[in-house]
Backbone as CSV, one residue per row, in Angstrom:
resi,resn,N_x,N_y,N_z,CA_x,CA_y,CA_z,C_x,C_y,C_z
1,UNK,-67.217,18.096,0.934,-66.599,17.616,2.172,-65.307,16.491,2.049
2,UNK,-65.327,15.711,1.114,-64.454,14.893,0.881,-62.870,15.616,0.699
3,UNK,-63.139,17.027,-0.306,-62.060,17.406,-0.269,-61.523,18.187,0.794
4,UNK,-61.968,18.315,1.903,-61.601,18.943,2.866,-60.849,18.035,3.739
5,UNK,-61.682,16.939,3.903,-60.966,15.726,4.792,-59.447,15.547,3.949
6,UNK,-59.418,15.189,2.633,-58.014,15.207,2.204,-57.075,16.146,2.431
7,UNK,-57.783,16.792,2.542,-56.672,18.634,2.465,-56.080,18.469,4.211
8,UNK,-56.951,18.050,5.101,-56.760,18.073,6.521,-55.720,16.824,6.626
9,UNK,-55.943,15.771,5.997,-54.944,14.968,6.307,-53.700,15.042,5.555
10,UNK,-53.526,15.538,4.363,-52.276,15.826,3.783,-51.492,17.332,4.672
11,UNK,-52.416,17.998,5.057,-51.615,18.982,5.757,-51.324,18.215,7.531
12,UNK,-51.838,17.452,7.967,-51.561,16.782,9.187,-50.120,15.925,8.895
13,UNK,-50.217,15.263,7.770,-48.822,14.357,7.650,-47.844,15.352,7.233
14,UNK,-47.966,16.450,6.462,-46.878,17.460,6.107,-46.499,18.103,7.401
15,UNK,-47.133,18.453,8.342,-46.998,19.009,9.883,-46.137,17.821,10.398
16,UNK,-46.571,16.811,10.436,-45.943,15.673,11.337,-44.609,15.527,10.720
17,UNK,-44.387,15.335,9.581,-42.872,15.123,9.011,-41.919,16.411,8.860
18,UNK,-42.488,17.662,9.059,-41.842,19.047,9.120,-41.243,19.041,10.563
19,UNK,-42.264,18.563,11.702,-41.910,18.444,13.178,-40.610,17.497,13.261
20,UNK,-40.836,16.200,12.583,-40.035,14.960,12.740,-38.955,15.540,12.165
21,UNK,-38.687,16.316,10.882,-37.326,16.893,10.554,-36.788,17.805,11.602
22,UNK,-37.495,18.378,12.115,-36.969,19.604,12.943,-36.245,18.899,14.313
23,UNK,-37.017,17.918,14.818,-36.468,17.309,15.949,-35.202,16.191,15.555
24,UNK,-35.126,15.678,14.082,-33.965,14.980,13.924,-32.883,15.851,13.641
25,UNK,-33.062,17.085,12.989,-31.917,18.013,12.900,-31.372,18.434,14.431
26,UNK,-32.231,18.563,15.084,-31.292,19.196,16.658,-30.600,17.724,17.279
27,UNK,-31.410,16.948,17.318,-30.986,15.772,17.605,-29.729,15.147,17.475
28,UNK,-29.258,15.286,15.940,-28.271,15.056,15.225,-27.159,16.218,15.825
29,UNK,-27.415,17.294,15.570,-26.548,18.524,16.516,-26.177,18.215,17.541
30,UNK,-27.064,17.449,18.716,-26.803,17.369,19.994,-25.676,16.102,20.050
31,UNK,-25.913,14.970,19.346,-25.245,14.036,19.139,-24.111,13.965,18.280
32,UNK,-23.756,14.738,17.853,-22.651,14.799,16.759,-21.113,14.634,17.490
33,UNK,-20.747,13.664,16.570,-19.362,12.910,17.291,-18.225,13.783,16.650
34,UNK,-17.342,14.469,16.885,-16.118,14.988,16.217,-15.438,13.824,15.550
35,UNK,-14.676,13.664,14.638,-13.738,12.720,14.381,-12.415,13.097,14.360
36,UNK,-11.210,12.195,14.493,-9.850,13.237,14.374,-9.735,13.152,12.990
37,UNK,-9.244,14.154,12.469,-9.187,14.641,11.050,-7.700,13.852,10.596
38,UNK,-6.934,13.319,11.567,-5.814,12.435,11.264,-6.309,10.978,10.534
39,UNK,-7.599,10.601,11.075,-8.090,9.328,10.208,-7.976,9.277,8.891
40,UNK,-8.777,10.466,8.119,-9.026,10.557,6.842,-7.335,10.574,6.414
41,UNK,-6.759,11.450,6.692,-5.086,11.407,5.936,-4.383,10.172,6.333
42,UNK,-4.651,9.476,7.591,-3.660,8.200,7.208,-4.382,7.011,6.118
43,UNK,-5.836,7.246,6.112,-6.519,6.365,5.313,-6.248,6.613,3.627
44,UNK,-6.141,7.792,3.372,-5.317,8.386,2.245,-3.875,7.665,1.975
45,UNK,-3.413,7.321,2.928,-1.915,6.724,2.731,-2.283,5.297,2.396
46,UNK,-3.185,4.359,2.385,-3.432,3.233,2.656,-4.073,3.070,1.029
47,UNK,-3.847,1.596,0.583,-4.281,1.433,-0.784,-5.676,1.144,-0.781
48,UNK,-6.462,1.177,0.139,-8.061,1.401,0.074,-8.323,-0.021,-0.787
49,UNK,-7.809,-0.998,-0.402,-7.984,-2.301,-1.121,-9.440,-2.977,-0.231
50,UNK,-9.078,-2.639,0.926,-9.983,-3.375,1.845,-9.832,-4.986,1.949
51,UNK,-8.484,-5.270,1.638,-8.632,-6.732,1.675,-8.406,-7.309,2.926
52,UNK,-8.066,-6.749,4.083,-7.944,-7.372,5.327,-6.918,-8.205,5.667
53,UNK,-5.746,-7.812,5.073,-4.615,-8.696,5.149,-3.837,-8.060,6.601
54,UNK,-4.233,-7.017,6.915,-3.700,-6.496,8.232,-4.353,-7.105,9.178
55,UNK,-5.409,-7.495,9.040,-6.127,-8.030,10.398,-7.209,-7.143,10.665
56,UNK,-7.794,-6.007,10.158,-8.911,-4.995,10.283,-9.862,-5.427,9.177
57,UNK,-10.885,-5.241,9.578,-11.991,-5.161,8.427,-11.881,-4.352,7.131
58,UNK,-11.224,-3.225,7.306,-10.786,-2.826,5.761,-9.780,-1.623,6.291
59,UNK,-9.609,-0.679,5.328,-8.291,0.299,5.723,-8.924,1.284,6.428
60,UNK,-10.241,1.730,6.458,-10.628,2.908,7.340,-10.562,2.309,8.757
61,UNK,-10.810,0.867,8.952,-10.572,0.334,10.352,-9.103,0.398,10.893
62,UNK,-8.222,0.359,9.860,-6.832,0.307,10.561,-6.764,1.723,10.458
63,UNK,-7.065,2.594,9.929,-6.536,3.684,10.000,-6.770,4.433,11.485
64,UNK,-8.177,4.025,11.785,-9.025,4.467,13.217,-7.893,3.806,14.348
65,UNK,-7.297,2.529,13.904,-6.785,1.807,15.043,-5.103,2.562,15.244
66,UNK,-4.750,3.053,14.204,-3.235,3.804,14.219,-3.567,4.827,14.906
67,UNK,-4.596,5.587,14.508,-4.745,6.983,15.270,-5.144,7.169,16.785
68,UNK,-5.757,6.052,17.075,-6.553,5.643,18.352,-5.203,5.220,19.432
69,UNK,-4.736,4.538,18.678,-3.364,3.866,19.492,-2.393,4.755,19.483
70,UNK,-2.305,5.745,18.425,-1.128,6.526,18.222,0.354,5.613,18.097
71,UNK,0.173,4.622,17.419,0.930,3.296,17.103,1.051,3.047,15.684
72,UNK,2.248,2.921,15.241,2.416,2.468,13.902,2.589,0.718,13.747
73,UNK,2.896,0.184,15.071,2.924,-1.185,15.115,1.517,-1.918,15.236
74,UNK,0.684,-1.135,15.327,-0.866,-1.679,15.464,-1.119,-2.663,14.460
75,UNK,-0.859,-2.346,13.148,-1.348,-2.973,12.188,-0.251,-2.541,10.893
76,UNK,-0.023,-3.502,10.135,1.059,-3.479,8.744,0.383,-3.577,7.393
77,UNK,0.412,-2.663,6.643,-0.123,-2.801,5.309,1.027,-2.638,4.301
78,UNK,1.619,-3.785,3.693,2.493,-3.495,2.571,2.520,-2.533,1.483
79,UNK,1.167,-2.206,1.195,0.579,-1.560,0.209,0.660,0.180,0.576
80,UNK,0.807,0.181,1.950,0.622,1.551,2.556,2.190,2.487,2.358
81,UNK,1.923,3.787,2.544,2.929,4.462,2.403,3.432,4.910,3.901
82,UNK,4.187,4.017,4.470,4.300,4.356,5.961,5.198,5.364,6.363
83,UNK,6.039,6.096,5.508,6.754,7.273,5.915,5.975,8.423,6.088
84,UNK,4.834,8.318,5.144,4.029,9.433,5.215,2.845,9.380,6.494
85,UNK,2.781,8.089,6.655,1.827,7.977,8.051,2.222,8.294,9.091
86,UNK,3.802,7.977,9.278,4.512,8.466,10.385,4.744,9.733,10.744
87,UNK,4.950,10.525,9.314,4.674,11.942,9.314,3.410,12.547,9.981
88,UNK,2.497,12.162,9.394,1.340,12.569,9.958,0.958,12.313,11.566
89,UNK,1.492,11.287,11.923,1.176,10.737,13.368,2.550,11.248,14.159
90,UNK,3.437,11.672,13.429,4.590,12.557,14.392,5.282,11.346,15.096
91,UNK,5.636,10.190,14.444,6.061,9.208,14.866,7.367,8.591,14.202
92,UNK,7.958,7.882,14.576,9.169,7.424,13.779,8.601,6.048,12.827
93,UNK,9.008,6.050,11.741,8.704,5.131,10.583,9.157,3.615,11.025
94,UNK,8.311,2.536,11.087,8.952,1.319,11.400,9.205,0.489,10.228
95,UNK,10.203,-0.020,10.014,10.510,-0.720,8.943,10.017,-2.138,9.000
96,UNK,9.601,-2.616,7.870,9.167,-4.174,7.934,9.879,-4.875,6.754
97,UNK,10.044,-6.161,6.878,10.543,-6.778,5.693,9.116,-6.795,4.837
98,UNK,9.618,-7.010,3.375,8.539,-6.809,2.403,7.929,-8.124,2.611
99,UNK,6.635,-8.328,2.191,5.995,-9.610,2.296,5.425,-9.982,0.857
100,UNK,5.956,-11.156,0.620,5.017,-11.767,-0.698,4.628,-13.092,-0.761
101,UNK,3.660,-13.605,-1.454,2.991,-14.943,-1.332,4.357,-15.862,-2.104
102,UNK,4.012,-17.084,-1.527,5.045,-17.897,-2.232,4.356,-19.041,-2.461
103,UNK,4.356,-19.754,-3.466,3.801,-20.900,-3.960,4.639,-22.085,-3.434
104,UNK,4.533,-23.089,-2.572,5.665,-24.119,-2.281,4.922,-25.228,-2.905
105,UNK,4.144,-25.585,-3.755,4.029,-26.836,-4.223,4.607,-26.853,-5.435
106,UNK,5.044,-28.094,-5.432,6.001,-28.637,-6.529,5.040,-29.613,-7.640
107,UNK,3.816,-29.254,-7.588,2.860,-30.297,-8.342,2.915,-30.055,-9.904
108,UNK,4.034,-29.864,-10.390,4.105,-29.839,-11.761,3.594,-31.413,-12.231
109,UNK,3.699,-31.408,-13.688,3.046,-32.704,-14.392,4.151,-33.561,-14.225
110,UNK,5.136,-33.547,-14.027,6.409,-34.343,-13.472,6.316,-35.025,-12.111
111,UNK,5.902,-34.218,-11.031,5.760,-34.786,-9.876,4.634,-35.294,-9.389
112,UNK,3.488,-34.462,-10.195,2.029,-35.030,-9.633,1.425,-35.413,-10.897
113,UNK,1.232,-36.453,-11.951,0.812,-36.647,-13.029,-0.826,-36.636,-12.794
114,UNK,-1.753,-36.202,-13.813,-3.000,-36.492,-13.655,-3.711,-37.809,-13.520
115,UNK,-4.381,-37.983,-12.787,-5.035,-39.421,-12.343,-6.614,-39.183,-12.769
116,UNK,-7.123,-38.004,-12.790,-8.577,-37.908,-13.514,-8.775,-36.650,-14.090
117,UNK,-9.709,-36.626,-14.780,-10.058,-35.384,-15.597,-11.486,-34.671,-14.889
118,UNK,-11.278,-33.333,-14.538,-12.440,-32.840,-13.688,-13.139,-31.935,-14.832
119,UNK,-14.393,-32.224,-14.873,-15.285,-31.436,-15.929,-16.689,-31.020,-14.882
120,UNK,-16.136,-30.077,-14.324,-17.469,-29.291,-13.766,-17.112,-27.917,-13.642
121,UNK,-17.630,-27.342,-12.316,-17.534,-25.732,-11.972,-16.489,-25.840,-11.767
122,UNK,-15.560,-24.889,-12.659,-14.075,-24.313,-12.430,-13.805,-23.643,-10.991
123,UNK,-13.958,-23.960,-9.929,-13.326,-23.459,-8.684,-12.914,-24.040,-7.848
124,UNK,-11.890,-23.845,-7.180,-11.011,-24.700,-6.087,-11.865,-25.119,-4.941
125,UNK,-12.609,-24.214,-4.520,-13.409,-24.681,-3.441,-14.343,-25.611,-3.689
126,UNK,-14.782,-25.524,-4.776,-15.648,-26.775,-5.146,-15.342,-28.033,-5.339
127,UNK,-14.153,-27.793,-6.334,-13.370,-29.342,-6.435,-12.758,-29.811,-5.265
128,UNK,-12.165,-28.876,-4.573,-11.937,-29.495,-3.197,-12.871,-30.199,-2.427
129,UNK,-14.206,-29.414,-2.382,-15.397,-30.337,-1.414,-15.689,-31.756,-2.013
130,UNK,-15.784,-31.657,-3.471,-15.915,-32.959,-4.182,-14.933,-34.060,-3.865
131,UNK,-13.544,-33.711,-4.479,-12.809,-34.872,-4.365,-11.168,-34.307,-4.185
132,UNK,-10.388,-35.300,-3.942,-9.027,-34.428,-3.681,-8.263,-33.928,-4.870
133,UNK,-8.677,-33.851,-5.985,-8.095,-33.066,-7.243,-7.668,-34.066,-8.296
134,UNK,-7.644,-33.512,-9.351,-6.927,-34.288,-10.576,-5.864,-34.938,-10.678
135,UNK,-4.826,-34.291,-9.675,-3.632,-34.967,-9.725,-3.280,-36.005,-8.584
136,UNK,-2.367,-36.660,-8.627,-2.077,-37.674,-7.490,-1.804,-37.250,-6.371
137,UNK,-1.476,-35.785,-6.234,-1.291,-35.492,-4.824,-2.320,-34.993,-4.103
138,UNK,-2.808,-35.127,-2.980,-4.119,-34.812,-2.315,-3.917,-33.797,-1.655
139,UNK,-2.896,-32.912,-1.382,-2.635,-31.918,-0.947,-2.305,-30.802,-1.616
140,UNK,-1.844,-31.085,-3.117,-1.383,-29.633,-3.707,-2.674,-28.882,-4.334
141,UNK,-2.040,-28.059,-5.286,-2.756,-26.977,-6.007,-3.743,-27.429,-6.833
142,UNK,-4.976,-26.949,-6.837,-6.001,-27.870,-7.748,-6.148,-27.001,-9.100
143,UNK,-5.752,-26.066,-9.024,-5.271,-25.201,-10.383,-6.722,-24.624,-10.999
144,UNK,-7.469,-24.056,-10.233,-8.479,-23.818,-11.060,-8.564,-22.163,-10.777
145,UNK,-7.650,-21.488,-10.167,-7.679,-20.131,-9.933,-8.367,-19.576,-9.141
146,UNK,-8.862,-19.961,-7.864,-9.731,-19.123,-7.075,-8.548,-18.102,-6.404
147,UNK,-7.338,-18.593,-6.364,-6.368,-17.249,-5.957,-6.253,-16.413,-6.612
148,UNK,-6.135,-16.425,-8.198,-6.174,-15.649,-9.194,-7.286,-14.506,-9.079
149,UNK,-8.693,-14.960,-8.811,-9.470,-14.057,-8.727,-9.569,-13.403,-7.599
150,UNK,-8.852,-13.794,-6.299,-9.127,-13.116,-5.263,-7.920,-12.154,-5.180
151,UNK,-6.952,-12.099,-6.127,-5.951,-11.068,-6.076,-6.566,-9.937,-6.430
152,UNK,-6.548,-8.386,-5.836,-7.090,-7.210,-6.193,-5.823,-6.749,-6.846
153,UNK,-4.442,-6.897,-6.807,-3.350,-6.342,-7.383,-2.954,-6.886,-8.406
154,UNK,-3.451,-8.123,-8.904,-3.226,-8.812,-10.438,-1.752,-9.256,-10.334
155,UNK,-1.428,-9.532,-9.212,0.108,-10.552,-8.962,0.138,-11.656,-8.693
156,UNK,-1.008,-12.471,-9.384,-0.756,-13.873,-9.504,-1.529,-14.236,-10.746
157,UNK,-0.925,-15.531,-11.479,-1.625,-16.029,-12.624,-1.450,-17.527,-12.454
158,UNK,-2.117,-18.486,-13.196,-1.815,-19.794,-13.306,-0.780,-19.974,-14.752
159,UNK,0.048,-20.535,-14.563,0.729,-20.826,-15.554,0.266,-21.745,-16.685
160,UNK,0.288,-21.722,-17.810,-0.519,-22.911,-18.712,0.194,-24.148,-18.912
161,UNK,1.700,-24.137,-18.622,2.070,-25.174,-18.572,2.041,-26.273,-17.442
162,UNK,1.814,-25.590,-16.096,1.725,-26.543,-14.874,0.710,-26.522,-14.427
163,UNK,-0.097,-25.401,-14.484,-1.577,-24.981,-13.872,-1.582,-24.843,-12.457
164,UNK,0.040,-24.176,-12.191,0.064,-23.881,-10.762,0.224,-22.098,-10.999
165,UNK,-0.089,-21.798,-9.896,-0.144,-20.218,-9.606,1.366,-19.360,-9.736
166,UNK,1.614,-18.709,-10.080,3.046,-18.109,-10.183,2.528,-16.273,-9.714
167,UNK,3.353,-16.260,-8.756,3.189,-14.773,-7.824,4.361,-13.879,-8.522
168,UNK,3.720,-12.619,-9.159,4.645,-11.517,-9.450,5.003,-10.644,-8.408
169,UNK,6.336,-10.835,-7.825,6.791,-10.497,-6.616,6.438,-8.768,-6.630
170,UNK,7.062,-7.930,-7.725,6.603,-6.613,-7.757,5.239,-6.160,-7.579
171,UNK,4.250,-7.066,-7.695,2.942,-6.535,-7.747,2.272,-7.243,-6.357
172,UNK,3.050,-8.266,-5.657,2.313,-8.703,-4.749,2.639,-7.883,-3.354
173,UNK,1.419,-7.405,-2.603,1.473,-6.400,-1.522,1.376,-7.565,-0.135
174,UNK,1.545,-8.746,-0.144,1.068,-9.563,0.930,0.066,-9.664,1.586
175,UNK,-1.109,-9.289,1.093,-2.320,-9.168,1.743,-2.872,-10.321,2.009
176,UNK,-2.506,-11.629,1.525,-2.861,-13.076,1.738,-4.648,-13.097,1.310
177,UNK,-4.932,-12.497,0.436,-6.163,-12.666,-0.196,-6.350,-14.182,-0.954
178,UNK,-4.897,-14.497,-1.548,-4.861,-15.763,-2.254,-4.806,-16.719,-1.407
179,UNK,-4.019,-16.562,-0.453,-4.084,-17.640,0.697,-5.568,-17.911,1.428
180,UNK,-6.261,-16.664,1.602,-7.642,-17.079,2.168,-8.581,-17.704,0.933
181,UNK,-8.439,-17.465,-0.016,-9.225,-18.137,-1.302,-9.030,-19.570,-1.340
182,UNK,-7.867,-20.139,-1.234,-7.278,-21.256,-1.542,-7.718,-22.197,-0.520
183,UNK,-8.661,-23.542,-0.892,-8.946,-24.372,0.098,-7.890,-25.140,0.595
184,UNK,-6.683,-25.094,0.142,-5.875,-25.879,0.577,-4.596,-25.416,1.247
185,UNK,-4.630,-24.157,1.592,-3.615,-23.139,2.211,-3.526,-23.473,3.577
């Protein structure tokens, strides 16, 4: 008797699962939304770094906005192949000035001497939350390298002599990830 009960229970659960699968299949076919194939083509022309420098959540969202609005001025990504995107969209390419990060701090050892020694967690965000920094300037670079860690393009590094970030302009795409990571920017 217990064997048949287990068999009936397994059969009931199996049939319920099969019926639910068939229903889900037809519902998914009914509610299927066709997507413009140009979105995938435009996304392939983007760097897929998903840095957010363009103002969108990622490269996919930027591609969707360009295709939906049929306009290249919706967003600009310095790492994208603008000519190829314009060709896909049958639009004229928009010329943009190249953007790169710029370090405006002149907080070298001569201009901003060390006033203390920081010996704790080495992140700019943490150091900024505790105090004004090791140097005499309360506004300058903390030199812990949060900007270096945030750069996905290896376009910024700290110079050993000054502990200031140095931007490699050939690699910088202007995504502003370094500026967003810096608590002083």
